[in-house]
Coordinates of C-alpha atoms (C1' of nucleotides) in Angstrom, one line a residue:
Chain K
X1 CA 0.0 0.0 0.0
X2 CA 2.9 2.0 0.6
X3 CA 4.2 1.3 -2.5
X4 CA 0.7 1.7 -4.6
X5 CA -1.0 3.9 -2.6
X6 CA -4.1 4.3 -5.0
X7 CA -4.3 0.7 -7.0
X8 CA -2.7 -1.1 -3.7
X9 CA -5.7 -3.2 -3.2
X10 CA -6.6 -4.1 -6.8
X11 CA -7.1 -7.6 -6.6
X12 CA -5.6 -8.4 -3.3
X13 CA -6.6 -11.6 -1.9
X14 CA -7.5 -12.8 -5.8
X15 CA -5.0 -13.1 -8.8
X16 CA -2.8 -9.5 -7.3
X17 CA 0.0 -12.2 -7.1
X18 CA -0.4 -12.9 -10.5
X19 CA 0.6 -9.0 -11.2
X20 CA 4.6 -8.6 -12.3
X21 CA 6.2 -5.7 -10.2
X22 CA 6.2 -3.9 -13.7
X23 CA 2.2 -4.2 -14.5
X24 CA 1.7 -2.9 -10.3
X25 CA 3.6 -0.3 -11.6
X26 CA 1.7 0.5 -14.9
X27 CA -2.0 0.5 -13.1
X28 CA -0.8 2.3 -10.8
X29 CA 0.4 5.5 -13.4
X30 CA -2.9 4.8 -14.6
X31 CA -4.7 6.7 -11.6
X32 CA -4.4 9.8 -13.5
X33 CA -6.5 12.1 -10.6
X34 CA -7.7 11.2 -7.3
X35 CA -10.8 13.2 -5.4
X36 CA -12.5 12.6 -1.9
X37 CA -16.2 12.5 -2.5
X38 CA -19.1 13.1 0.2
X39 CA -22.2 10.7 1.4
X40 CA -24.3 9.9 -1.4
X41 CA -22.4 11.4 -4.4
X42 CA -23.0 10.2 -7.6
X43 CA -19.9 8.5 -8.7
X44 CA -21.2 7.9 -12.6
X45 CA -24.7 8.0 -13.6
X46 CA -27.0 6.0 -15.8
X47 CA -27.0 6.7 -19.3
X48 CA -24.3 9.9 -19.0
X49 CA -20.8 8.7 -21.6
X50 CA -18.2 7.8 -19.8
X51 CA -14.3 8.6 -20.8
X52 CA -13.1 7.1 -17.6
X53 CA -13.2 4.4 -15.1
X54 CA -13.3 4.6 -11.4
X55 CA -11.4 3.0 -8.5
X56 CA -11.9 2.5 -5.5
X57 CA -9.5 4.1 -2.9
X58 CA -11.4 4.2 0.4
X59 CA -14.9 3.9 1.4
X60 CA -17.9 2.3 -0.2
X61 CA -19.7 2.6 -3.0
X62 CA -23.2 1.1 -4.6
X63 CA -24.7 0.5 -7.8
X64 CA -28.3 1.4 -8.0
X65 CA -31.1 1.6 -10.4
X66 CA -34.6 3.0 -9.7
X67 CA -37.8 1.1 -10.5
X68 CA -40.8 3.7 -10.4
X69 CA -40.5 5.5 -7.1
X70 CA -38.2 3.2 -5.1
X71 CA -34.2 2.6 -5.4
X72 CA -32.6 -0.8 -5.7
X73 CA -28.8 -1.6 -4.7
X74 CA -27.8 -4.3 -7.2
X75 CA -23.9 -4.3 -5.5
X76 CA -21.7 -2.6 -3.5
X77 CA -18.0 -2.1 -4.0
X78 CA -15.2 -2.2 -1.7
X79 CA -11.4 -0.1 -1.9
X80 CA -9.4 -2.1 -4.5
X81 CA -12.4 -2.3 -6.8
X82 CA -13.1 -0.8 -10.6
X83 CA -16.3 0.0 -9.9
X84 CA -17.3 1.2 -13.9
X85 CA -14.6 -0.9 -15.5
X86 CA -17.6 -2.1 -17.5
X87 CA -18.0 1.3 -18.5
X88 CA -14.9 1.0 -21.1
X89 CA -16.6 -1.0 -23.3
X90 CA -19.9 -0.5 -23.0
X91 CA -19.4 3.3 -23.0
X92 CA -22.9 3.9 -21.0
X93 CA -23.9 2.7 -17.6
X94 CA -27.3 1.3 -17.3
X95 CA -27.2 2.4 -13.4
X96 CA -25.5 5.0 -11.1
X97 CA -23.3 4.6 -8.9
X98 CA -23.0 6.2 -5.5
X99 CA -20.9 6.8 -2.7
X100 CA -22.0 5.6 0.8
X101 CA -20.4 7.6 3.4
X102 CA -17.1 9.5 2.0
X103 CA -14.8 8.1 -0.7
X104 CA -11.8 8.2 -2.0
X105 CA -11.8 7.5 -6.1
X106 CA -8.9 7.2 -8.7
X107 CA -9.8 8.1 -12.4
X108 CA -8.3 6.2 -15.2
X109 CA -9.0 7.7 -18.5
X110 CA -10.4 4.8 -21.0
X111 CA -7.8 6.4 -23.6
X112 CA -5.1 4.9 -21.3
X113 CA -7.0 1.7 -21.0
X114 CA -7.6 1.7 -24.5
X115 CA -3.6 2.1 -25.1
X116 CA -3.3 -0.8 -22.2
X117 CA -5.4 -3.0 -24.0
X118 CA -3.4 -3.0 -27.6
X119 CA 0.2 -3.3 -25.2
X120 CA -0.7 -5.8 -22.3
X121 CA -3.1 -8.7 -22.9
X122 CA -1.6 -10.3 -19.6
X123 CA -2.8 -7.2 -17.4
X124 CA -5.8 -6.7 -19.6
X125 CA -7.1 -10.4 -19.0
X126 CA -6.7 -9.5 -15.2
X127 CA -9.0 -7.0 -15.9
X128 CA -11.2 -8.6 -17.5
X129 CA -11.0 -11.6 -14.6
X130 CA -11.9 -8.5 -12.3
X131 CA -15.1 -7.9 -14.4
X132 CA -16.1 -11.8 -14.5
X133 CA -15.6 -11.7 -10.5
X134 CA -18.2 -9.2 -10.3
X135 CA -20.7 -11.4 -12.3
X136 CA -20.2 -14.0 -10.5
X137 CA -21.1 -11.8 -7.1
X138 CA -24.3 -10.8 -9.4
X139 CA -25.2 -14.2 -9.8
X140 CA -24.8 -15.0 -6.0
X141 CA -27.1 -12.4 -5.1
X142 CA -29.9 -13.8 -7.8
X143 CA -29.7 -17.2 -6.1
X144 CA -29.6 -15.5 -2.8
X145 CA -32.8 -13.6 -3.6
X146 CA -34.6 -16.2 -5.1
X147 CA -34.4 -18.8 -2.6
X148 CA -33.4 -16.7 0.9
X149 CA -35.8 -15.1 3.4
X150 CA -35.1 -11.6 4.5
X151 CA -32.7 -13.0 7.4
X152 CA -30.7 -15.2 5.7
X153 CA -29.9 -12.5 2.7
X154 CA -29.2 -10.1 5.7
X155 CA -26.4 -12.7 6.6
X156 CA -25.4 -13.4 3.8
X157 CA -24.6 -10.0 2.7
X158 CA -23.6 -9.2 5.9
X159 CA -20.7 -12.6 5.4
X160 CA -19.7 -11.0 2.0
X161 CA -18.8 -7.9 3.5
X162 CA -16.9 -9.1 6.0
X163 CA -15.0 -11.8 3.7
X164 CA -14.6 -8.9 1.2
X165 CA -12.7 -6.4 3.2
X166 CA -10.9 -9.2 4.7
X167 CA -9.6 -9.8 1.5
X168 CA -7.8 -6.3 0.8
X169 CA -6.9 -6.2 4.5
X170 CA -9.4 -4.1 6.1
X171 CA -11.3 -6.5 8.3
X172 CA -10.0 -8.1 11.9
X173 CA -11.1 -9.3 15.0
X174 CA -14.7 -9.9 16.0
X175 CA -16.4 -7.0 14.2
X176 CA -16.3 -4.7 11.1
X177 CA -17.6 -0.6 10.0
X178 CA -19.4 -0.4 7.8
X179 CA -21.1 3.1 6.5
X180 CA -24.7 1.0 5.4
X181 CA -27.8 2.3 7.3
X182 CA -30.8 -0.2 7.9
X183 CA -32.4 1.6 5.4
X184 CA -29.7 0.5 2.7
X185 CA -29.5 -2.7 3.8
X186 CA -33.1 -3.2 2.8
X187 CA -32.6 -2.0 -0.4
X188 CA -30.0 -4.3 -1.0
X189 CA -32.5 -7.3 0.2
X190 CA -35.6 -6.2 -1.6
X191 CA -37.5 -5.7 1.5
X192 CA -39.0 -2.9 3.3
X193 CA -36.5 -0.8 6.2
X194 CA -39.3 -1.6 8.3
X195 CA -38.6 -6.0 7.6
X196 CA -35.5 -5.2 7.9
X197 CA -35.3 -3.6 11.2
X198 CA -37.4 -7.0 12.4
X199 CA -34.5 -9.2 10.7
X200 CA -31.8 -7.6 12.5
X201 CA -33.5 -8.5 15.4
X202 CA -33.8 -11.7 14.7
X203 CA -30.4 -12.2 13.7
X204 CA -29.7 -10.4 17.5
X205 CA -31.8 -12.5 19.2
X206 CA -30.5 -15.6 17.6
X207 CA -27.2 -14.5 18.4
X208 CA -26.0 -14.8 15.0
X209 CA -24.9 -11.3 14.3
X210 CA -25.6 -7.8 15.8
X211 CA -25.6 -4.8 13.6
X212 CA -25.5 -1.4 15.1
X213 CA -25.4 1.9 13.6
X214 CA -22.4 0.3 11.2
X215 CA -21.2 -1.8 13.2
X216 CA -21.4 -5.3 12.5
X217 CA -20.7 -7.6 15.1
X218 CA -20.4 -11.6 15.1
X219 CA -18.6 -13.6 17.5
X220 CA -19.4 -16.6 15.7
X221 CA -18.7 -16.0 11.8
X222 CA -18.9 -19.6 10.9
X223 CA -22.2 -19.3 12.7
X224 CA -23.2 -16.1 10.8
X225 CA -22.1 -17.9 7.4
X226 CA -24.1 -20.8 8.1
X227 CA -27.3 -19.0 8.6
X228 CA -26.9 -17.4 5.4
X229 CA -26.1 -19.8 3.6
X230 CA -22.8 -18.2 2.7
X231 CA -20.3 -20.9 0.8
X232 CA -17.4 -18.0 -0.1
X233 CA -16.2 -20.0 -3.8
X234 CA -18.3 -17.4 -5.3
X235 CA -15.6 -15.1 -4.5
X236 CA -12.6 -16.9 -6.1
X237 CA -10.4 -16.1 -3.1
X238 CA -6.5 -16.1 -3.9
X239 CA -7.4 -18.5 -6.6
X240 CA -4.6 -19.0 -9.3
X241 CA -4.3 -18.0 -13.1
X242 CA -6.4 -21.5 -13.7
X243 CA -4.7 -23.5 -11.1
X244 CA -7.2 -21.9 -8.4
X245 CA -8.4 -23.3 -4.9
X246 CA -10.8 -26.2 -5.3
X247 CA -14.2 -25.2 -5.5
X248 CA -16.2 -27.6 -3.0
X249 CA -18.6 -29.3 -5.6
Chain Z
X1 CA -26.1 -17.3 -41.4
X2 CA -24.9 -19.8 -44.5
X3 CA -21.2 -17.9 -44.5
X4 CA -21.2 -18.3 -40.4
X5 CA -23.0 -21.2 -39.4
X6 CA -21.8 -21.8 -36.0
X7 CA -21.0 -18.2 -34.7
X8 CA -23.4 -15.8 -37.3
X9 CA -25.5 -15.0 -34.7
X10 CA -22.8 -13.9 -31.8
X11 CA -23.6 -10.5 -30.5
X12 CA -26.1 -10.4 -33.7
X13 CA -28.2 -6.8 -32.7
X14 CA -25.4 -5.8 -30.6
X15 CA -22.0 -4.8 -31.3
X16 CA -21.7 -7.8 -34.7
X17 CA -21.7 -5.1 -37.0
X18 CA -18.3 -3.5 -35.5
X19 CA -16.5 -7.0 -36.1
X20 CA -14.2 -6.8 -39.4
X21 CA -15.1 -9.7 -41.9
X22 CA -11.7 -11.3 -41.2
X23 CA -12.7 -11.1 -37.3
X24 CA -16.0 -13.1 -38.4
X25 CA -13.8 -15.5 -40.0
X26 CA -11.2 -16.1 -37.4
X27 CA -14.5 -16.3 -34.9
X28 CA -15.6 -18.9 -37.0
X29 CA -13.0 -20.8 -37.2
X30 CA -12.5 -21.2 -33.7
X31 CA -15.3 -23.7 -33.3
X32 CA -13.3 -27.0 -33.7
X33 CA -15.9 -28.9 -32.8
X34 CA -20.3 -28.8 -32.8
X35 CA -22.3 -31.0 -31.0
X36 CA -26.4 -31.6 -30.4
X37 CA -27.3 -32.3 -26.5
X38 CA -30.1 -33.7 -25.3
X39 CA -32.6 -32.0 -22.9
X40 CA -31.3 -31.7 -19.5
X41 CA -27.7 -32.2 -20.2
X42 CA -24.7 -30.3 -19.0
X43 CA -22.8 -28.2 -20.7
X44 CA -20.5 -27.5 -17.7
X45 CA -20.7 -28.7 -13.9
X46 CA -19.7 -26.3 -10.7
X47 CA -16.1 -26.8 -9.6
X48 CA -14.9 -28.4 -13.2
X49 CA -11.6 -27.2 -14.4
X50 CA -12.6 -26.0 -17.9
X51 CA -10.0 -25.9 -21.1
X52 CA -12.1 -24.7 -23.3
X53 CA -15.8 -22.7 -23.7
X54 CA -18.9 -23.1 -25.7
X55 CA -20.8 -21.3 -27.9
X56 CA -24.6 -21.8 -28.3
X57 CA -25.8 -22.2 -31.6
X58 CA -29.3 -24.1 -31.5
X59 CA -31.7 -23.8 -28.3
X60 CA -31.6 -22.4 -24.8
X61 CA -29.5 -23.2 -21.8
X62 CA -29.7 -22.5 -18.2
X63 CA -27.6 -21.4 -15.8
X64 CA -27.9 -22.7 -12.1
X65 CA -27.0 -23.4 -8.9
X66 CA -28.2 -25.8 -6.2
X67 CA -29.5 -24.2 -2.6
X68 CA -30.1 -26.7 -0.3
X69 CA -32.3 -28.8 -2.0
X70 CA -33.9 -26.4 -4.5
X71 CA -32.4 -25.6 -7.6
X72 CA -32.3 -22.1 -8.5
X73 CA -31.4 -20.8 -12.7
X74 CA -29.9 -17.5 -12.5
X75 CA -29.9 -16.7 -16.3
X76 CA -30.7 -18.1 -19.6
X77 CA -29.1 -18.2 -23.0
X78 CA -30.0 -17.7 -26.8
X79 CA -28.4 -18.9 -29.8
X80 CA -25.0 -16.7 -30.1
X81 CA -24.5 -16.6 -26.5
X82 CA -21.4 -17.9 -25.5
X83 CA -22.5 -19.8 -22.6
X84 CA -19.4 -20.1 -20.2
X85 CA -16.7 -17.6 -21.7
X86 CA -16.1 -16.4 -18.2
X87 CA -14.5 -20.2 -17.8
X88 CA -11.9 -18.9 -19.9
X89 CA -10.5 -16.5 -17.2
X90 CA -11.7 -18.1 -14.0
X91 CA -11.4 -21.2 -15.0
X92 CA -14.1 -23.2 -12.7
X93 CA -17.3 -22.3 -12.8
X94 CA -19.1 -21.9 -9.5
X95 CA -22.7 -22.9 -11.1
X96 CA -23.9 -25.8 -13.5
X97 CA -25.2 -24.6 -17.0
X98 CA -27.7 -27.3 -18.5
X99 CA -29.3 -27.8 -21.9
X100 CA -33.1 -26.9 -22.1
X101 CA -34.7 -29.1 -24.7
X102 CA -32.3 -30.0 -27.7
X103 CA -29.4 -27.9 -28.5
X104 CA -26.2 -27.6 -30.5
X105 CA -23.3 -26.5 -28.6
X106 CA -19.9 -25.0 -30.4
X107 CA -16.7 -25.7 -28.7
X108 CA -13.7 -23.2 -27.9
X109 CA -10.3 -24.4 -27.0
X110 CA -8.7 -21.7 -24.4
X111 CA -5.9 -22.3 -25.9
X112 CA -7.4 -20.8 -29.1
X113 CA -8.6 -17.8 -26.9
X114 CA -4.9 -17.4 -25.2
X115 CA -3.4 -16.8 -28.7
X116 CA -6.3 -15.0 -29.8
X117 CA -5.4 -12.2 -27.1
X118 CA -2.3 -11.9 -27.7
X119 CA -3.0 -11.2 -31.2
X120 CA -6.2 -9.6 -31.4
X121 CA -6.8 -6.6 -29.3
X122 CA -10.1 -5.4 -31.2
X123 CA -11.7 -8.8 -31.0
X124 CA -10.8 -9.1 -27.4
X125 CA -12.4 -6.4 -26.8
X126 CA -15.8 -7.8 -28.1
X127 CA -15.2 -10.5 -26.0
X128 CA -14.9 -8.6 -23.0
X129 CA -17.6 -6.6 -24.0
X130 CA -20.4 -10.1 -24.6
X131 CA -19.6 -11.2 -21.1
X132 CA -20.2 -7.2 -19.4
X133 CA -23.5 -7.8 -21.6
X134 CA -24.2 -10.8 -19.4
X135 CA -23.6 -8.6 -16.3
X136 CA -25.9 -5.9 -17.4
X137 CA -28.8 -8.6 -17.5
X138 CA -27.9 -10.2 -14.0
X139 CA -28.4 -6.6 -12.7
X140 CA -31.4 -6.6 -14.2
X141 CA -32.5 -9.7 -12.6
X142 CA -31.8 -8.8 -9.5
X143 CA -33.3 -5.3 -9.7
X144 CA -36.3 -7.5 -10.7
X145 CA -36.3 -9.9 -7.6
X146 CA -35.9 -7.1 -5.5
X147 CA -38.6 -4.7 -6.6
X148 CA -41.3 -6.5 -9.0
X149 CA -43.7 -9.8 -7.7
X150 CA -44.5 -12.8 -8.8
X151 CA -46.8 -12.0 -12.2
X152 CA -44.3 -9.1 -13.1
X153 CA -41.4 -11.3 -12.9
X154 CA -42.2 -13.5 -15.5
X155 CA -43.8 -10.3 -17.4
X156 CA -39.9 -9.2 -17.5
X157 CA -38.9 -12.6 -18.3
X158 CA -41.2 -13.1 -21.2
X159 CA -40.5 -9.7 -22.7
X160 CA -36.5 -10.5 -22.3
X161 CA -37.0 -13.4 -24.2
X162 CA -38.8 -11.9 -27.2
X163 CA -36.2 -9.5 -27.3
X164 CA -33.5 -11.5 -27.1
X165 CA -34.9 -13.6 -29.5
X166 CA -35.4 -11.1 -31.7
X167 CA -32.1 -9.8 -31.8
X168 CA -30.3 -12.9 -33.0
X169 CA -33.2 -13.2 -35.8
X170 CA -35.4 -15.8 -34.2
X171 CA -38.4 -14.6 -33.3
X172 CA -41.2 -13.1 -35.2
X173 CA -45.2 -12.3 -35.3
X174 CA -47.2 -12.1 -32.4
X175 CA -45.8 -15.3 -30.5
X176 CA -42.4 -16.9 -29.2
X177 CA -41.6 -20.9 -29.2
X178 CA -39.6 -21.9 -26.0
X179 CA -38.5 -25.1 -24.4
X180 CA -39.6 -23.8 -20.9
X181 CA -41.8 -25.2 -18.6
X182 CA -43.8 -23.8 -16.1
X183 CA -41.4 -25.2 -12.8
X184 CA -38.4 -23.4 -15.4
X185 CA -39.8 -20.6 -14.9
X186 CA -40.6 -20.6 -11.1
X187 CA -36.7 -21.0 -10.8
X188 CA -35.9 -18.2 -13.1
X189 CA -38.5 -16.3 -10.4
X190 CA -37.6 -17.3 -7.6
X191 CA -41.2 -18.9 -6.8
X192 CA -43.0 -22.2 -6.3
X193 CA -44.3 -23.8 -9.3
X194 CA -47.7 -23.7 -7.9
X195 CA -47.7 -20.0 -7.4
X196 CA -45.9 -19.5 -11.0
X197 CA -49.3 -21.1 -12.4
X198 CA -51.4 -18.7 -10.6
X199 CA -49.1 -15.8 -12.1
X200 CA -49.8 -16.9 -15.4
X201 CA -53.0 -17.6 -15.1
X202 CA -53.3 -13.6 -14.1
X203 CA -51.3 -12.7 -16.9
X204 CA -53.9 -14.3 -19.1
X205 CA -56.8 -12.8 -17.2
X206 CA -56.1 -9.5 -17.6
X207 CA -54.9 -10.4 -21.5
X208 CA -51.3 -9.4 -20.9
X209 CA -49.9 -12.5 -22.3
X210 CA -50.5 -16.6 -22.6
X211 CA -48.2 -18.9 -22.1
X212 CA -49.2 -22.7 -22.9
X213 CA -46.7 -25.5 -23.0
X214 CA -44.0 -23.3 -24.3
X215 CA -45.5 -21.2 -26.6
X216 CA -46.1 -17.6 -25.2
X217 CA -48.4 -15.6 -27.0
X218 CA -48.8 -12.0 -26.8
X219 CA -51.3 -9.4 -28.9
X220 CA -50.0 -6.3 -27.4
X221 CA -45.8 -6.5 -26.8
X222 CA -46.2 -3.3 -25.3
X223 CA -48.5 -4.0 -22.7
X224 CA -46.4 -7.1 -21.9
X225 CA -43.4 -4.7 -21.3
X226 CA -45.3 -2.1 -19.7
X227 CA -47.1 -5.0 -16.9
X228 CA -43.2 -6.5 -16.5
X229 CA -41.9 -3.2 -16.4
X230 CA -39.4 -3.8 -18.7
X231 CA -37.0 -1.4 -20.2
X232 CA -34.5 -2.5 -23.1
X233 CA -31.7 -0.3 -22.7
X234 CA -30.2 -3.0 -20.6
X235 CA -29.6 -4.8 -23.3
X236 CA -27.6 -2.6 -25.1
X237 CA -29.2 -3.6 -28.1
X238 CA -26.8 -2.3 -31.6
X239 CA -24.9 0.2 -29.3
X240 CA -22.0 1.0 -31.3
X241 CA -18.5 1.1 -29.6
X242 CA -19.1 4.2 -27.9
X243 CA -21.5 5.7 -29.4
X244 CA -24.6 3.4 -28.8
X245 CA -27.7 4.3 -29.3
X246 CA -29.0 7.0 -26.3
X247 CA -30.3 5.3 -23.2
X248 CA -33.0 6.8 -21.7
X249 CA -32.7 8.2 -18.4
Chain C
dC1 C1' -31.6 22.1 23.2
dG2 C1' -33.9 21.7 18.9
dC3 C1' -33.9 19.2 14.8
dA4 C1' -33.0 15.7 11.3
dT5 C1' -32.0 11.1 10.7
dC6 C1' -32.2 6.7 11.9
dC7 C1' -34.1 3.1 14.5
dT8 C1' -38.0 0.6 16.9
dT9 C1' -42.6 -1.2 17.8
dG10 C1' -47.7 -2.4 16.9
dA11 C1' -51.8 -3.9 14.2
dG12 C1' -54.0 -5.4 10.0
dG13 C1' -53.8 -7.2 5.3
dG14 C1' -51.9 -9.2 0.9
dC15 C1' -48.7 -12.2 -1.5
dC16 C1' -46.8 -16.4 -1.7
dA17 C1' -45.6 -21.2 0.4
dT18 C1' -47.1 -25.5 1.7
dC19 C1' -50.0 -29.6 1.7
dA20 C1' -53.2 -32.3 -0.9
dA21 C1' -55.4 -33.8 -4.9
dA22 C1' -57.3 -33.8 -9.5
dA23 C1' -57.2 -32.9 -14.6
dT24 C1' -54.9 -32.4 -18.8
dG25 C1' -51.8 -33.4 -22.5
dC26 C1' -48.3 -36.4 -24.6
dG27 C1' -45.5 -40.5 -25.9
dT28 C1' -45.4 -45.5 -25.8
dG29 C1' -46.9 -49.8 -26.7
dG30 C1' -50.6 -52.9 -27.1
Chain S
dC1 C1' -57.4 -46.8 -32.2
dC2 C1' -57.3 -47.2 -27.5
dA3 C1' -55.0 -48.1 -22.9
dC4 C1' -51.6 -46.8 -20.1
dG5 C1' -48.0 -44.2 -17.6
dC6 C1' -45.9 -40.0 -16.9
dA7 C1' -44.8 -35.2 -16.7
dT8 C1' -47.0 -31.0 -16.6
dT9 C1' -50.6 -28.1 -15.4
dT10 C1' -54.6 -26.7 -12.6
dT11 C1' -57.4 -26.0 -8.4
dG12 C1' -58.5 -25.6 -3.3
dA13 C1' -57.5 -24.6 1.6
dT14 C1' -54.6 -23.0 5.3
dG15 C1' -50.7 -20.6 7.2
dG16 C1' -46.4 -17.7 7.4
dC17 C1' -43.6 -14.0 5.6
dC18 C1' -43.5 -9.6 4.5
dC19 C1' -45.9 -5.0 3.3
dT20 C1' -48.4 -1.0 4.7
dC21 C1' -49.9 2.5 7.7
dA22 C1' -49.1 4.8 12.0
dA23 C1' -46.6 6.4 15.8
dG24 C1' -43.1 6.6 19.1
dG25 C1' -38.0 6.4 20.7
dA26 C1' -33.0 7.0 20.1
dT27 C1' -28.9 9.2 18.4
dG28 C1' -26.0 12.7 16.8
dC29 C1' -25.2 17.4 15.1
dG30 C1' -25.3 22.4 15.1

DNA sequence: CGCATCCTTGAGGGCCATCAAAATGCGTGG
DNA sequence: CCACGCATTTTGATGGCCCTCAAGGATGCG
């Protein structure tokens, strides 16, 4: 982090091992600009052109869409993440993206990736592996939706977060911060604040997990990740170029 | 379609138009090998290390993954679709994608794809840009769990479909073939198969759509899209590179 | 200390799950 | 052509999860 203070976390705890010293070095020079952003700023928005990519210094950030009056969060992103890479090739975003609590974000201008792309297949299939990861959290979710009831998808999302930011290093100990209201949590679950206030209290009173203004607690996480029905392969944790972890059939 | 067989139709409606004819060609030619599955088959099993990826070129497949004891599909494809190109970068898939009804499948070596990055930037690119497509519609889906209900969720579904259809030149007139049953659908919702028949059985009521043992049938596509609350733009449907058509805000 | 935001609690109703059973359509073989 | 078996679709009754409306309590900030 020292050393790549703005792309440090880019795929730490994935394939960043698979990164030669030289490509650190070239995504890093890639962070042309870097800006702190408030609560609830609009980091790109749906349907504006895009001639750059965002990533993810410090803080959260979430991908919504709204359907009539009410907002969904399809993801969230954590520091180390592109969180519009898909924004260089499809040019327009078909959601915004916004900041929950402050944020630090790195600009990469899609010339330079464009320029990256014709020089580096090896860094630009990394890219593109970073891009497939967050599919495969998309798909996740769908399953979790379809089949979880509000508690369990609570849990679950509650385990990603936690196995996430453990990941680039910013999760230890018995509890984690996080800048997600009850409010947002719902929206993430596709249930009212209201159910969701109910489902915290359930997980309380079941002593799975407590969440408090932020802060998530669990002194159990294999107990937390049970209850969600959270199996973490989904995440492709420090899995190899191909030769990755086994993924429990 | 006659110079193409196996790959004419991949990102036909989308970005096919930006591919070179020599691209089309060296596409093609990538198929080394075409095969016809029965119904119910797979086409790629969770955890299996993968060498190479498969393109669908007759019928529909399904993504899905097992919960428990319920099995839940998180997406579907169309002819053109590569079906597991993500396997090229991650290698093993953490779902199952099965054959619904008959299809041909077209294989991919990833060694083919290796040298094709090296040596093919623009068609890379493409690539990369048919599996962000894919992402686009699982955020889609899951905007759908979260927000719509049970008769408006296969509303979305059924207007997808047309459209997808559609796109790659298979659907015309006032009604759709598919291989789907009634319980396929209730896993693509995230409902019982019971409750899915009581959906559809409202969706005929009120004359939004019919859907009888495959076959949906619709008088007014608009009022099918309207009821599913379904918006294209998603889709990116012939966006060019950059300069796609305008999505509405 | 006032205010905004966030969290909490209660009561009633609708959507969907579950259990149970019957009807329909379809392919096979007699 | 009909009989049969099977998957698929349809229908009914009951209960649980979650929504909606309404109001009250906590927390943090200026």
């Amino acid at each position: 982090m020292a050393e790549y203070p703005h792309t440090g976390r880019f795929l730490m705890g994935r394939l960043r091992h698979a990164l030669t010293h030289a490509e650190k070095q070239t995504l890093e020079e890639l962070v042309s600009d870097v800006e702190t952003l408030p609560d609830g700023a609009h980091l790109a928005r749906r349907g504006e052109v895009l001639e750059r990519s965002t990533i993810l210094v410090e803080g959260f950030v979430a991908r919504s869409m709204l359907v009539g009056e009410n907002r969904a969060i399809l993801s969230f992103h954590v520091p180390g993440d592109f969180v519009d890479l898909h924004g260089f090739a499809l040019k327009r975003l078909d959601h915004d993206v916004i900041s929950i609590g402050t944020v630090t974000a790195g600009y990469v201008s899609h010339h330079a990736l464009e320029k990256l792309m014709q020089e580096q297949p090896h860094l630009t299939r990394l890219l593109w592996f970073s891009s497939l990861l967050e599919a495969a959290i998309h798909r996740e979710w769908i399953c979790k939706l379809e089949q979880l009831q509000a508690a369990q998808r609570v849990a679950h999302i509650f385990a990603e977060i936690w196995y996430r930011l453990e990941m680039v290093g910013l999760a230890c100990g018995n509890q984690v911060r996080t800048p997600l209201t009850q409010a947002q949590l719902a929206e993430m679950c596709g249930i009212t604040p209201i159910h969701m206030n109910r489902a915290l209290g359930q997980l309380r009173q079941e002593g799975v997990a407590e969440f408090r203004r932020g802060t998530l607690f669990a002194e159990d996480r294999a107990r937390l990740e049970a209850f969600g029905v959270f199996d973490p392969s989904y995440l492709y944790g420090n899995a190899e170029l191909g030769m990755g972890e086994e993924l429990t059939s």
